[in-house]
mmCIF file of C-alpha atoms and ligand atoms in Angstrom:
data_model
loop_
_atom_site.group_PDB
_atom_site.id
_atom_site.type_symbol
_atom_site.label_atom_id
_atom_site.label_comp_id
_atom_site.label_asym_id
_atom_site.label_seq_id
_atom_site.Cartn_x
_atom_site.Cartn_y
_atom_site.Cartn_z
ATOM 1 C CA UNK P 1 -14.422 15.673 -10.180
ATOM 2 C CA UNK P 2 -13.288 12.082 -9.868
ATOM 3 C CA UNK P 3 -10.051 10.482 -8.768
ATOM 4 C CA UNK P 4 -8.644 7.577 -10.773
ATOM 5 C CA UNK P 5 -5.757 5.535 -9.429
ATOM 6 C CA UNK P 6 -3.674 3.249 -11.628
ATOM 7 C CA UNK P 7 -1.360 0.786 -9.869
ATOM 8 C CA UNK P 8 1.955 -0.591 -11.055
ATOM 9 C CA UNK P 9 0.376 -3.577 -12.815
ATOM 10 C CA UNK P 10 -1.882 -1.253 -14.824
ATOM 11 C CA UNK P 11 1.075 0.724 -16.198
ATOM 12 C CA UNK P 12 3.651 -2.035 -16.474
ATOM 13 C CA UNK P 13 4.184 -1.477 -20.221
ATOM 14 C CA UNK P 14 3.244 0.723 -23.185
ATOM 15 C CA UNK P 15 -0.035 -1.154 -23.689
ATOM 16 C CA UNK P 16 -0.954 -0.325 -20.113
ATOM 17 C CA UNK P 17 -0.356 3.390 -20.675
ATOM 18 C CA UNK P 18 -2.487 3.279 -23.842
ATOM 19 C CA UNK P 19 -5.204 1.581 -21.818
ATOM 20 C CA UNK P 20 -5.056 4.424 -19.280
ATOM 21 C CA UNK P 21 -5.746 6.774 -22.186
ATOM 22 C CA UNK P 22 -8.761 4.677 -23.267
ATOM 23 C CA UNK P 23 -10.203 4.621 -19.760
ATOM 24 C CA UNK P 24 -9.795 8.382 -19.426
ATOM 25 C CA UNK P 25 -11.485 8.920 -22.805
ATOM 26 C CA UNK P 26 -14.529 7.024 -21.549
ATOM 27 C CA UNK P 27 -14.948 9.753 -18.938
ATOM 28 C CA UNK P 28 -15.492 12.403 -21.593
ATOM 29 C CA UNK P 29 -15.323 15.940 -20.266
ATOM 30 C CA UNK P 30 -15.086 15.033 -16.579
ATOM 31 C CA UNK P 31 -12.392 16.704 -14.475
ATOM 32 C CA UNK P 32 -9.998 13.968 -13.418
ATOM 33 C CA UNK P 33 -7.215 13.615 -10.899
ATOM 34 C CA UNK P 34 -5.147 10.687 -12.149
ATOM 35 C CA UNK P 35 -2.902 9.083 -9.522
ATOM 36 C CA UNK P 36 -0.229 6.736 -10.835
ATOM 37 C CA UNK P 37 2.132 4.276 -9.120
ATOM 38 C CA UNK P 38 5.560 3.231 -10.309
ATOM 39 C CA UNK P 39 5.536 1.042 -13.431
ATOM 40 C CA UNK P 40 5.496 -2.730 -12.923
ATOM 41 C CA UNK P 41 8.077 -3.869 -10.379
ATOM 42 C CA UNK P 42 10.049 -0.615 -10.404
ATOM 43 C CA UNK P 43 9.671 0.047 -6.667
ATOM 44 C CA UNK P 44 11.233 -3.333 -5.829
ATOM 45 C CA UNK P 45 14.075 -2.650 -8.268
ATOM 46 C CA UNK P 46 14.769 0.759 -6.711
ATOM 47 C CA UNK P 47 14.749 -0.801 -3.244
ATOM 48 C CA UNK P 48 17.543 -3.069 -4.472
ATOM 49 C CA UNK P 49 19.502 -0.035 -5.678
ATOM 50 C CA UNK P 50 19.408 1.406 -2.153
ATOM 51 C CA UNK P 51 20.361 -1.920 -0.581
ATOM 52 C CA UNK P 52 23.327 -2.310 -2.927
ATOM 53 C CA UNK P 53 24.574 1.199 -2.235
ATOM 54 C CA UNK P 54 24.166 0.838 1.512
ATOM 55 C CA UNK P 55 26.249 -2.342 1.448
ATOM 56 C CA UNK P 56 28.985 -0.824 -0.696
ATOM 57 C CA UNK P 57 28.079 -2.683 -3.904
ATOM 58 C CA UNK P 58 28.271 0.313 -6.172
ATOM 59 C CA UNK P 59 28.618 -1.508 -9.441
ATOM 60 C CA UNK P 60 25.554 -3.663 -8.802
ATOM 61 C CA UNK P 61 23.651 -0.563 -7.739
ATOM 62 C CA UNK P 62 24.540 1.229 -10.930
ATOM 63 C CA UNK P 63 23.601 -1.776 -13.091
ATOM 64 C CA UNK P 64 20.255 -2.016 -11.360
ATOM 65 C CA UNK P 65 19.693 1.728 -11.798
ATOM 66 C CA UNK P 66 20.543 1.523 -15.498
ATOM 67 C CA UNK P 67 18.119 -1.401 -15.863
ATOM 68 C CA UNK P 68 15.360 0.738 -14.346
ATOM 69 C CA UNK P 69 16.160 3.605 -16.723
ATOM 70 C CA UNK P 70 16.302 1.263 -19.745
ATOM 71 C CA UNK P 71 12.951 -0.236 -18.820
ATOM 72 C CA UNK P 72 11.394 3.227 -18.852
ATOM 73 C CA UNK P 73 13.225 4.339 -21.999
ATOM 74 C CA UNK P 74 11.848 1.305 -23.858
ATOM 75 C CA UNK P 75 8.312 2.181 -22.800
ATOM 76 C CA UNK P 76 8.817 5.834 -23.809
ATOM 77 C CA UNK P 77 10.047 4.820 -27.257
ATOM 78 C CA UNK P 78 7.164 2.423 -27.740
ATOM 79 C CA UNK P 79 4.814 5.279 -26.914
ATOM 80 C CA UNK P 80 6.533 7.607 -29.363
ATOM 81 C CA UNK P 81 8.101 9.789 -26.658
ATOM 82 C CA UNK P 82 11.647 11.118 -26.788
ATOM 83 C CA UNK P 83 13.721 10.249 -23.727
ATOM 84 C CA UNK P 84 15.838 13.225 -22.690
ATOM 85 C CA UNK P 85 13.765 15.893 -24.421
ATOM 86 C CA UNK P 86 10.120 14.892 -23.752
ATOM 87 C CA UNK P 87 11.062 13.395 -20.422
ATOM 88 C CA UNK P 88 13.980 14.279 -18.225
ATOM 89 C CA UNK P 89 16.041 11.296 -17.133
ATOM 90 C CA UNK P 90 17.937 11.297 -13.879
ATOM 91 C CA UNK P 91 21.487 10.169 -14.654
ATOM 92 C CA UNK P 92 22.802 10.225 -11.148
ATOM 93 C CA UNK P 93 21.349 8.175 -8.324
ATOM 94 C CA UNK P 94 19.966 10.600 -5.704
ATOM 95 C CA UNK P 95 21.896 8.910 -2.911
ATOM 96 C CA UNK P 96 24.107 10.529 -0.279
ATOM 97 C CA UNK P 97 26.225 8.137 1.811
ATOM 98 C CA UNK P 98 26.280 10.685 4.643
ATOM 99 C CA UNK P 99 22.525 10.365 5.147
ATOM 100 C CA UNK P 100 20.639 7.636 7.024
ATOM 101 C CA UNK P 101 19.429 4.604 5.088
ATOM 102 C CA UNK P 102 15.726 5.423 5.328
ATOM 103 C CA UNK P 103 16.198 8.981 4.114
ATOM 104 C CA UNK P 104 18.171 7.762 1.107
ATOM 105 C CA UNK P 105 15.508 5.142 0.509
ATOM 106 C CA UNK P 106 12.873 7.815 0.050
ATOM 107 C CA UNK P 107 15.024 9.908 -2.308
ATOM 108 C CA UNK P 108 15.789 6.920 -4.561
ATOM 109 C CA UNK P 109 12.572 4.892 -4.406
ATOM 110 C CA UNK P 110 10.348 7.919 -5.095
ATOM 111 C CA UNK P 111 11.929 8.194 -8.556
ATOM 112 C CA UNK P 112 9.696 5.335 -9.736
ATOM 113 C CA UNK P 113 6.578 7.465 -9.435
ATOM 114 C CA UNK P 114 8.329 10.569 -10.806
ATOM 115 C CA UNK P 115 9.182 8.617 -13.967
ATOM 116 C CA UNK P 116 5.847 6.844 -14.411
ATOM 117 C CA UNK P 117 3.810 10.037 -14.044
ATOM 118 C CA UNK P 118 6.001 11.948 -16.490
ATOM 119 C CA UNK P 119 5.512 9.230 -19.070
ATOM 120 C CA UNK P 120 1.745 9.073 -18.555
ATOM 121 C CA UNK P 121 1.340 12.864 -18.527
ATOM 122 C CA UNK P 122 3.442 13.542 -21.618
ATOM 123 C CA UNK P 123 1.827 10.667 -23.482
ATOM 124 C CA UNK P 124 -1.698 11.933 -22.736
ATOM 125 C CA UNK P 125 -0.657 15.449 -23.735
ATOM 126 C CA UNK P 126 0.643 14.139 -27.064
ATOM 127 C CA UNK P 127 -2.703 12.432 -27.635
ATOM 128 C CA UNK P 128 -4.261 15.872 -27.536
ATOM 129 C CA UNK P 129 -5.629 15.826 -24.015
ATOM 130 C CA UNK P 130 -5.649 18.776 -21.636
ATOM 131 C CA UNK P 131 -3.133 17.625 -19.024
ATOM 132 C CA UNK P 132 -0.961 18.946 -16.225
ATOM 133 C CA UNK P 133 1.754 17.074 -14.324
ATOM 134 C CA UNK P 134 1.907 17.601 -10.573
ATOM 135 C CA UNK P 135 5.003 17.145 -8.459
ATOM 136 C CA UNK P 136 3.596 15.732 -5.227
ATOM 137 C CA UNK P 137 6.761 16.210 -3.139
ATOM 138 C CA UNK P 138 5.982 19.939 -3.422
ATOM 139 C CA UNK P 139 2.237 19.574 -2.802
ATOM 140 C CA UNK P 140 1.646 16.726 -0.351
ATOM 141 C CA UNK P 141 3.397 17.899 2.797
ATOM 142 C CA UNK P 142 4.650 15.252 5.226
ATOM 143 C CA UNK P 143 6.888 14.995 8.267
ATOM 144 C CA UNK P 144 10.279 13.270 8.113
ATOM 145 C CA UNK P 145 9.198 9.790 9.165
ATOM 146 C CA UNK P 146 11.116 8.338 6.229
ATOM 147 C CA UNK P 147 9.449 5.382 4.489
ATOM 148 C CA UNK P 148 6.193 5.874 6.407
ATOM 149 C CA UNK P 149 5.737 9.614 6.337
ATOM 150 C CA UNK P 150 2.793 11.192 8.134
ATOM 151 C CA UNK P 151 0.795 13.588 5.966
ATOM 152 C CA UNK P 152 0.159 17.135 7.184
ATOM 153 C CA UNK P 153 -3.473 17.376 6.111
ATOM 154 C CA UNK P 154 -4.029 21.089 6.687
ATOM 155 C CA UNK P 155 -1.030 22.245 4.642
ATOM 156 C CA UNK P 156 -1.529 19.650 1.912
ATOM 157 C CA UNK P 157 -5.232 20.361 1.564
ATOM 158 C CA UNK P 158 -4.648 24.100 1.187
ATOM 159 C CA UNK P 159 -1.885 23.717 -1.410
ATOM 160 C CA UNK P 160 -3.704 21.058 -3.397
ATOM 161 C CA UNK P 161 -7.016 22.918 -3.375
ATOM 162 C CA UNK P 162 -5.276 26.074 -4.542
ATOM 163 C CA UNK P 163 -3.683 24.156 -7.415
ATOM 164 C CA UNK P 164 -6.924 22.478 -8.370
ATOM 165 C CA UNK P 165 -9.217 25.492 -8.120
ATOM 166 C CA UNK P 166 -7.168 27.655 -10.511
ATOM 167 C CA UNK P 167 -9.380 29.055 -13.281
ATOM 168 C CA UNK P 168 -7.304 27.769 -16.198
ATOM 169 C CA UNK P 169 -6.310 24.421 -14.822
ATOM 170 C CA UNK P 170 -6.222 21.705 -17.481
ATOM 171 C CA UNK P 171 -8.995 19.123 -17.281
ATOM 172 C CA UNK P 172 -6.716 16.256 -16.282
ATOM 173 C CA UNK P 173 -4.052 16.326 -13.602
ATOM 174 C CA UNK P 174 -1.532 13.477 -13.371
ATOM 175 C CA UNK P 175 0.040 13.058 -9.917
ATOM 176 C CA UNK P 176 2.296 10.553 -8.192
ATOM 177 C CA UNK P 177 0.826 8.196 -5.642
ATOM 178 C CA UNK P 178 2.881 7.050 -2.665
ATOM 179 C CA UNK P 179 5.179 10.082 -2.393
ATOM 180 C CA UNK P 180 5.171 13.450 -0.692
ATOM 181 C CA UNK P 181 7.738 15.899 0.591
ATOM 182 C CA UNK P 182 8.990 17.702 3.664
ATOM 183 C CA UNK P 183 8.944 21.439 4.328
ATOM 184 C CA UNK P 184 12.604 21.660 3.281
ATOM 185 C CA UNK P 185 12.058 19.949 -0.035
ATOM 186 C CA UNK P 186 13.052 16.336 0.584
ATOM 187 C CA UNK P 187 10.999 13.570 -1.001
ATOM 188 C CA UNK P 188 9.247 11.107 1.318
ATOM 189 C CA UNK P 189 7.262 7.896 0.832
ATOM 190 C CA UNK P 190 4.049 6.866 2.580
ATOM 191 C CA UNK P 191 4.691 3.136 2.996
ATOM 192 C CA UNK P 192 4.619 0.382 0.397
ATOM 193 C CA UNK P 193 1.459 0.243 -1.686
ATOM 194 C CA UNK P 194 0.653 3.757 -0.519
ATOM 195 C CA UNK P 195 -0.762 5.059 -3.811
ATOM 196 C CA UNK P 196 -4.305 4.070 -2.848
ATOM 197 C CA UNK P 197 -3.914 6.229 0.234
ATOM 198 C CA UNK P 198 -2.788 9.185 -1.897
ATOM 199 C CA UNK P 199 -5.859 8.742 -4.098
ATOM 200 C CA UNK P 200 -8.105 8.738 -1.026
ATOM 201 C CA UNK P 201 -6.461 11.879 0.392
ATOM 202 C CA UNK P 202 -6.878 13.717 -2.907
ATOM 203 C CA UNK P 203 -10.505 12.579 -3.073
ATOM 204 C CA UNK P 204 -11.022 13.954 0.416
ATOM 205 C CA UNK P 205 -9.261 17.286 -0.222
ATOM 206 C CA UNK P 206 -11.069 17.878 -3.507
ATOM 207 C CA UNK P 207 -14.493 16.528 -2.473
ATOM 208 C CA UNK P 208 -14.474 13.984 -5.273
ATOM 209 C CA UNK P 209 -17.725 12.382 -6.328
ATOM 210 C CA UNK P 210 -15.886 9.036 -6.304
ATOM 211 C CA UNK P 211 -12.437 7.459 -6.188
ATOM 212 C CA UNK P 212 -11.759 4.556 -8.559
ATOM 213 C CA UNK P 213 -8.885 2.134 -8.131
ATOM 214 C CA UNK P 214 -8.174 0.380 -11.438
ATOM 215 C CA UNK P 215 -6.766 -3.088 -10.842
ATOM 216 C CA UNK P 216 -5.823 -6.262 -12.661
ATOM 217 C CA UNK P 217 -8.660 -8.179 -10.943
ATOM 218 C CA UNK P 218 -12.439 -7.921 -11.510
ATOM 219 C CA UNK P 219 -12.905 -6.080 -8.212
ATOM 220 C CA UNK P 220 -12.824 -7.226 -4.612
ATOM 221 C CA UNK P 221 -12.899 -11.002 -4.530
ATOM 222 C CA UNK P 222 -13.656 -13.307 -1.613
ATOM 223 C CA UNK P 223 -10.182 -14.866 -1.879
ATOM 224 C CA UNK P 224 -6.881 -14.466 -3.667
ATOM 225 C CA UNK P 225 -7.366 -16.110 -7.090
ATOM 226 C CA UNK P 226 -3.728 -17.234 -6.997
ATOM 227 C CA UNK P 227 -4.516 -19.368 -3.927
ATOM 228 C CA UNK P 228 -8.187 -20.339 -4.087
ATOM 229 C CA UNK P 229 -9.577 -21.850 -7.281
ATOM 230 C CA UNK P 230 -13.174 -20.583 -7.075
ATOM 231 C CA UNK P 231 -13.351 -16.911 -6.267
ATOM 232 C CA UNK P 232 -16.461 -14.756 -6.192
ATOM 233 C CA UNK P 233 -16.735 -11.002 -6.743
ATOM 234 C CA UNK P 234 -18.130 -8.970 -3.834
ATOM 235 C CA UNK P 235 -20.098 -6.234 -5.610
ATOM 236 C CA UNK P 236 -20.954 -4.057 -2.631
ATOM 237 C CA UNK P 237 -19.310 -3.466 0.742
ATOM 238 C CA UNK P 238 -19.586 -1.085 3.647
ATOM 239 C CA UNK P 239 -16.532 0.944 4.653
ATOM 240 C CA UNK P 240 -16.161 -1.069 7.837
ATOM 241 C CA UNK P 241 -16.057 -4.362 5.890
ATOM 242 C CA UNK P 242 -13.381 -2.946 3.634
ATOM 243 C CA UNK P 243 -11.305 -1.826 6.619
ATOM 244 C CA UNK P 244 -11.587 -5.263 8.164
ATOM 245 C CA UNK P 245 -10.640 -6.991 4.943
ATOM 246 C CA UNK P 246 -7.625 -4.838 4.282
ATOM 247 C CA UNK P 247 -6.522 -4.977 7.902
ATOM 248 C CA UNK P 248 -6.727 -8.774 7.816
ATOM 249 C CA UNK P 249 -4.285 -8.678 4.930
ATOM 250 C CA UNK P 250 -6.420 -8.604 1.803
ATOM 251 C CA UNK P 251 -4.149 -7.016 -0.779
ATOM 252 C CA UNK P 252 -6.929 -5.097 -2.448
ATOM 253 C CA UNK P 253 -6.552 -1.681 -0.931
ATOM 254 C CA UNK P 254 -4.124 -0.070 1.440
ATOM 255 C CA UNK P 255 -5.657 -0.071 4.968
ATOM 256 C CA UNK P 256 -5.249 3.710 5.315
ATOM 257 C CA UNK P 257 -7.398 4.316 2.234
ATOM 258 C CA UNK P 258 -10.830 4.054 3.794
ATOM 259 C CA UNK P 259 -10.861 6.706 6.488
ATOM 260 C CA UNK P 260 -10.382 9.813 4.298
ATOM 261 C CA UNK P 261 -13.217 8.566 2.096
ATOM 262 C CA UNK P 262 -15.588 7.509 4.835
ATOM 263 C CA UNK P 263 -15.166 10.910 6.512
ATOM 264 C CA UNK P 264 -16.576 12.588 3.423
ATOM 265 C CA UNK P 265 -18.908 9.774 2.312
ATOM 266 C CA UNK P 266 -17.048 9.348 -0.964
ATOM 267 C CA UNK P 267 -17.652 5.982 -2.663
ATOM 268 C CA UNK P 268 -14.586 3.878 -3.495
ATOM 269 C CA UNK P 269 -14.837 1.816 -6.662
ATOM 270 C CA UNK P 270 -12.480 -1.057 -7.435
ATOM 271 C CA UNK P 271 -12.656 -1.834 -11.133
ATOM 272 C CA UNK P 272 -10.954 -4.117 -13.655
ATOM 273 C CA UNK P 273 -8.418 -2.295 -15.732
ATOM 274 C CA UNK P 274 -9.009 -4.624 -18.683
ATOM 275 C CA UNK P 275 -12.778 -4.204 -18.682
ATOM 276 C CA UNK P 276 -13.577 -0.589 -17.821
ATOM 277 C CA UNK P 277 -17.342 -0.918 -18.356
ATOM 278 C CA UNK P 278 -17.671 -3.711 -15.765
ATOM 279 C CA UNK P 279 -19.191 -2.729 -12.430
ATOM 280 C CA UNK P 280 -16.425 -4.035 -10.167
ATOM 281 C CA UNK P 281 -16.887 -3.492 -6.443
ATOM 282 C CA UNK P 282 -18.316 -0.466 -4.715
ATOM 283 C CA UNK P 283 -17.505 0.525 -1.123
ATOM 284 C CA UNK P 284 -19.825 3.130 0.324
ATOM 285 C CA UNK P 285 -22.120 4.177 3.165
ATOM 286 C CA UNK P 286 -24.964 2.220 1.637
ATOM 287 C CA UNK P 287 -22.884 -0.903 0.973
ATOM 288 C CA UNK P 288 -24.512 -4.237 1.598
ATOM 289 C CA UNK P 289 -23.244 -6.080 4.642
ATOM 290 C CA UNK P 290 -22.345 -8.333 6.235
ATOM 291 C CA UNK P 291 -20.839 -10.275 3.365
ATOM 292 C CA UNK P 292 -22.673 -13.586 3.138
ATOM 293 C CA UNK P 293 -20.053 -15.740 1.468
ATOM 294 C CA UNK P 294 -16.905 -17.050 3.127
ATOM 295 C CA UNK P 295 -13.996 -14.654 2.626
ATOM 296 C CA UNK P 296 -10.410 -15.898 2.860
ATOM 297 C CA UNK P 297 -7.681 -13.405 3.635
ATOM 298 C CA UNK P 298 -3.999 -14.217 3.946
ATOM 299 C CA UNK P 299 -1.598 -11.966 5.761
ATOM 300 C CA UNK P 300 1.911 -13.141 4.972
ATOM 301 C CA UNK P 301 5.279 -12.706 6.667
ATOM 302 C CA UNK P 302 4.075 -12.913 10.252
ATOM 303 C CA UNK P 303 5.997 -13.583 13.445
ATOM 304 C CA UNK P 304 4.400 -14.814 16.647
ATOM 305 C CA UNK P 305 6.060 -13.365 19.745
ATOM 306 C CA UNK P 306 5.231 -14.814 23.159
ATOM 307 C CA UNK P 307 6.035 -13.013 26.392
ATOM 308 C CA UNK P 308 6.152 -14.743 29.747
ATOM 309 C CA UNK P 309 6.687 -12.802 32.961
ATOM 310 C CA UNK P 310 10.146 -13.430 34.421
ATOM 311 C CA UNK P 311 8.981 -13.326 38.008
ATOM 312 C CA UNK P 312 5.713 -15.261 37.572
ATOM 313 C CA UNK P 313 3.807 -12.054 38.054
ATOM 314 C CA UNK P 314 0.388 -12.180 36.551
ATOM 315 C CA UNK P 315 1.450 -11.027 33.128
ATOM 316 C CA UNK P 316 -1.793 -9.481 32.030
ATOM 317 C CA UNK P 317 -2.415 -7.215 34.946
ATOM 318 C CA UNK P 318 1.146 -6.146 35.514
ATOM 319 C CA UNK P 319 2.523 -5.839 32.072
ATOM 320 C CA UNK P 320 -0.081 -5.385 29.416
ATOM 321 C CA UNK P 321 0.400 -1.660 28.997
ATOM 322 C CA UNK P 322 4.162 -2.037 29.139
ATOM 323 C CA UNK P 323 4.104 -4.583 26.325
ATOM 324 C CA UNK P 324 1.973 -2.369 24.150
ATOM 325 C CA UNK P 325 4.094 0.685 24.833
ATOM 326 C CA UNK P 326 7.120 -1.207 23.531
ATOM 327 C CA UNK P 327 5.193 -2.523 20.539
ATOM 328 C CA UNK P 328 3.955 0.938 19.698
ATOM 329 C CA UNK P 329 7.337 2.597 20.163
ATOM 330 C CA UNK P 330 8.861 0.099 17.700
ATOM 331 C CA UNK P 331 6.116 0.613 15.122
ATOM 332 C CA UNK P 332 5.078 -3.037 15.053
ATOM 333 C CA UNK P 333 1.819 -3.842 13.306
ATOM 334 C CA UNK P 334 -0.182 -6.239 15.449
ATOM 335 C CA UNK P 335 -2.451 -8.606 13.568
ATOM 336 C CA UNK P 336 -3.619 -10.806 16.470
ATOM 337 C CA UNK P 337 -3.351 -10.992 20.260
ATOM 338 C CA UNK P 338 -3.844 -13.985 22.512
ATOM 339 C CA UNK P 339 -3.353 -14.213 26.239
ATOM 340 C CA UNK P 340 -3.314 -16.864 28.933
ATOM 341 C CA UNK P 341 -2.809 -16.504 32.675
ATOM 342 C CA UNK P 342 0.948 -16.159 32.386
ATOM 343 C CA UNK P 343 1.678 -15.401 28.750
ATOM 344 C CA UNK P 344 0.693 -13.002 26.083
ATOM 345 C CA UNK P 345 1.296 -13.688 22.405
ATOM 346 C CA UNK P 346 1.150 -11.172 19.605
ATOM 347 C CA UNK P 347 1.260 -11.919 15.926
ATOM 348 C CA UNK P 348 2.911 -9.041 14.051
ATOM 349 C CA UNK P 349 4.165 -8.242 10.554
ATOM 350 C CA UNK P 350 7.787 -9.380 10.457
ATOM 351 C CA UNK P 351 9.281 -6.009 9.518
ATOM 352 C CA UNK P 352 12.747 -4.575 10.036
ATOM 353 C CA UNK P 353 11.537 -3.151 13.359
ATOM 354 C CA UNK P 354 10.959 -6.563 14.953
ATOM 355 C CA UNK P 355 14.506 -7.364 16.199
ATOM 356 C CA UNK P 356 14.702 -4.077 18.119
ATOM 357 C CA UNK P 357 11.310 -4.662 19.681
ATOM 358 C CA UNK P 358 12.225 -8.195 20.752
ATOM 359 C CA UNK P 359 15.377 -6.874 22.343
ATOM 360 C CA UNK P 360 13.374 -4.318 24.310
ATOM 361 C CA UNK P 361 10.805 -6.921 25.375
ATOM 362 C CA UNK P 362 13.577 -9.258 26.528
ATOM 363 C CA UNK P 363 14.628 -6.706 29.129
ATOM 364 C CA UNK P 364 11.379 -7.357 30.956
ATOM 365 C CA UNK P 365 10.050 -10.745 29.851
ATOM 366 C CA UNK P 366 11.058 -14.176 28.732
ATOM 367 C CA UNK P 367 10.457 -13.927 25.033
ATOM 368 C CA UNK P 368 10.128 -16.684 22.484
ATOM 369 C CA UNK P 369 9.098 -16.409 18.872
ATOM 370 C CA UNK P 370 8.166 -18.310 15.734
ATOM 371 C CA UNK P 371 8.621 -16.814 12.294
ATOM 372 C CA UNK P 372 7.769 -17.860 8.720
ATOM 373 C CA UNK P 373 4.095 -17.740 9.574
ATOM 374 C CA UNK P 374 0.967 -16.511 7.836
ATOM 375 C CA UNK P 375 -2.313 -15.401 9.296
ATOM 376 C CA UNK P 376 -5.405 -16.776 7.588
ATOM 377 C CA UNK P 377 -8.632 -14.972 8.426
ATOM 378 C CA UNK P 378 -11.853 -16.623 7.292
ATOM 379 C CA UNK P 379 -14.939 -14.489 7.584
ATOM 380 C CA UNK P 380 -18.296 -16.180 7.319
ATOM 381 C CA UNK P 381 -16.805 -19.492 8.385
ATOM 382 C CA UNK P 382 -18.615 -22.702 9.335
ATOM 383 C CA UNK P 383 -17.209 -25.740 11.183
ATOM 384 C CA UNK P 384 -16.861 -27.540 7.823
ATOM 385 C CA UNK P 385 -15.013 -24.665 6.194
ATOM 386 C CA UNK P 386 -12.703 -24.421 9.184
ATOM 387 C CA UNK P 387 -11.936 -28.165 9.150
ATOM 388 C CA UNK P 388 -11.098 -27.936 5.495
ATOM 389 C CA UNK P 389 -8.845 -24.925 6.011
ATOM 390 C CA UNK P 390 -6.879 -26.760 8.707
ATOM 391 C CA UNK P 391 -6.197 -29.781 6.475
ATOM 392 C CA UNK P 392 -2.516 -30.333 5.823
ATOM 393 C CA UNK P 393 -1.459 -27.188 7.645
ATOM 394 C CA UNK P 394 0.486 -26.683 10.861
ATOM 395 C CA UNK P 395 -1.656 -24.428 13.006
ATOM 396 C CA UNK P 396 0.335 -22.478 15.621
ATOM 397 C CA UNK P 397 -2.656 -20.730 17.129
ATOM 398 C CA UNK P 398 -6.309 -20.276 16.334
ATOM 399 C CA UNK P 399 -9.011 -17.881 17.402
ATOM 400 C CA UNK P 400 -12.588 -18.431 16.394
ATOM 401 C CA UNK P 401 -15.836 -16.692 16.968
ATOM 402 C CA UNK P 402 -19.126 -17.810 15.540
ATOM 403 C CA UNK P 403 -18.543 -16.237 12.123
ATOM 404 C CA UNK P 404 -14.813 -15.549 11.940
ATOM 405 C CA UNK P 405 -11.807 -17.844 12.263
ATOM 406 C CA UNK P 406 -8.236 -16.673 12.490
ATOM 407 C CA UNK P 407 -5.450 -19.198 12.086
ATOM 408 C CA UNK P 408 -1.738 -18.604 12.499
ATOM 409 C CA UNK P 409 -0.264 -21.076 10.031
ATOM 410 C CA UNK P 410 3.305 -22.241 9.531
ATOM 411 C CA UNK P 411 4.472 -21.597 5.973
ATOM 412 C CA UNK P 412 5.348 -24.750 4.065
ATOM 413 C CA UNK P 413 9.112 -25.152 4.032
HETATM 414 N N1 LIG I 1 4.961 1.966 -6.060
HETATM 415 C C1 LIG I 1 4.693 1.820 -4.651
HETATM 416 C C2 LIG I 1 4.829 0.377 -4.257
HETATM 417 O O1 LIG I 1 4.982 -0.472 -5.114
HETATM 418 C C3 LIG I 1 3.375 2.381 -4.240
HETATM 419 C C4 LIG I 1 2.167 1.680 -4.779
HETATM 420 O O2 LIG I 1 2.273 0.873 -5.699
HETATM 421 O O3 LIG I 1 1.071 1.918 -4.278
HETATM 422 O O4 LIG I 1 4.789 0.072 -3.102
HETATM 423 MG MG1 MG I 2 3.220 -0.781 -6.726
#
């Protein structure tokens, strides 16, 4: 069997859903697990619904919710599906003011994937395919770490294998990426862009021969085509290169995607949605490395936090483990570390957890910070490339080795 994953951009309209059908047809009689994200920008729209409700703006929340429903109804109609009878529509927002924000977030935001997969599954069924829709909140078991739920592999593997190995299972299963559920039936989400991770887990559980991520780019490129004019396709990578790229901030695949695949030696293919016969990029045990062209990776929305010991104690020896305990406890994602005799600086994703972490660090250290930063990682750099990258930019901090440069850059105001 193979796993196919279609992201939001691939199913942003009716034409996208028809294209999914075409790509599946090219596979012929292969058993397929089809993982689908929310359509277009639906996840962002649903996040706004939660924000509005949490700040008491009920009318705006309802308008936003209705917009999301209308967007899906239009796509259904264009595909010849009947809203209400072919596909159930949720009239009420699954929000309970008595519950914490993050728990509500998961109940509301997960509806994007519930809707998209129903549309894809029913559409494929109506085209005469052998299809089954899976409700991942019942199958992919997680804990209650809302918005970043941890998957219970043993339970999920058993349930999913049992569902897949049934004798009369239809040839194609359509399942939601990004969402799972708790033992008591609440929906959870796995972190933004988590559908790739779902695809990798399913590939692992079902011993897939490959996992393919269908994207709106030709494959894995050496730079973001929206930023760099001349990008090059990287046809073959090793797992470790892919981990490094995604960790550095390359928005190609979710960083958690690689491990479940590497563990079972399952190749990951990244292919262009608009050109299904093209080779794209292949990540596997036998990938070619190291990559011999410069690769530019931007990690946006960074904050640089600098700690200085209050009592002039030698900060590294005394306090290193303390700093990292606090960072870990507050779920910060560290992208770079730099130390001097009396200071330590960490560059982290500027998430909602940062203010709490800074407060905790301030109890023990003098803390200063700079936000509105980006981290640029250049792999395969040369002195000339580095000089060019620094042109016209305010560099807050740089770390270079012979082949890799990492620059913390101030965003242009
Ligand atoms: N729909 C979710 C998001 O936009 C998950 C995904 O696309 O992978 O974050
Ligand atoms: Mg998405």
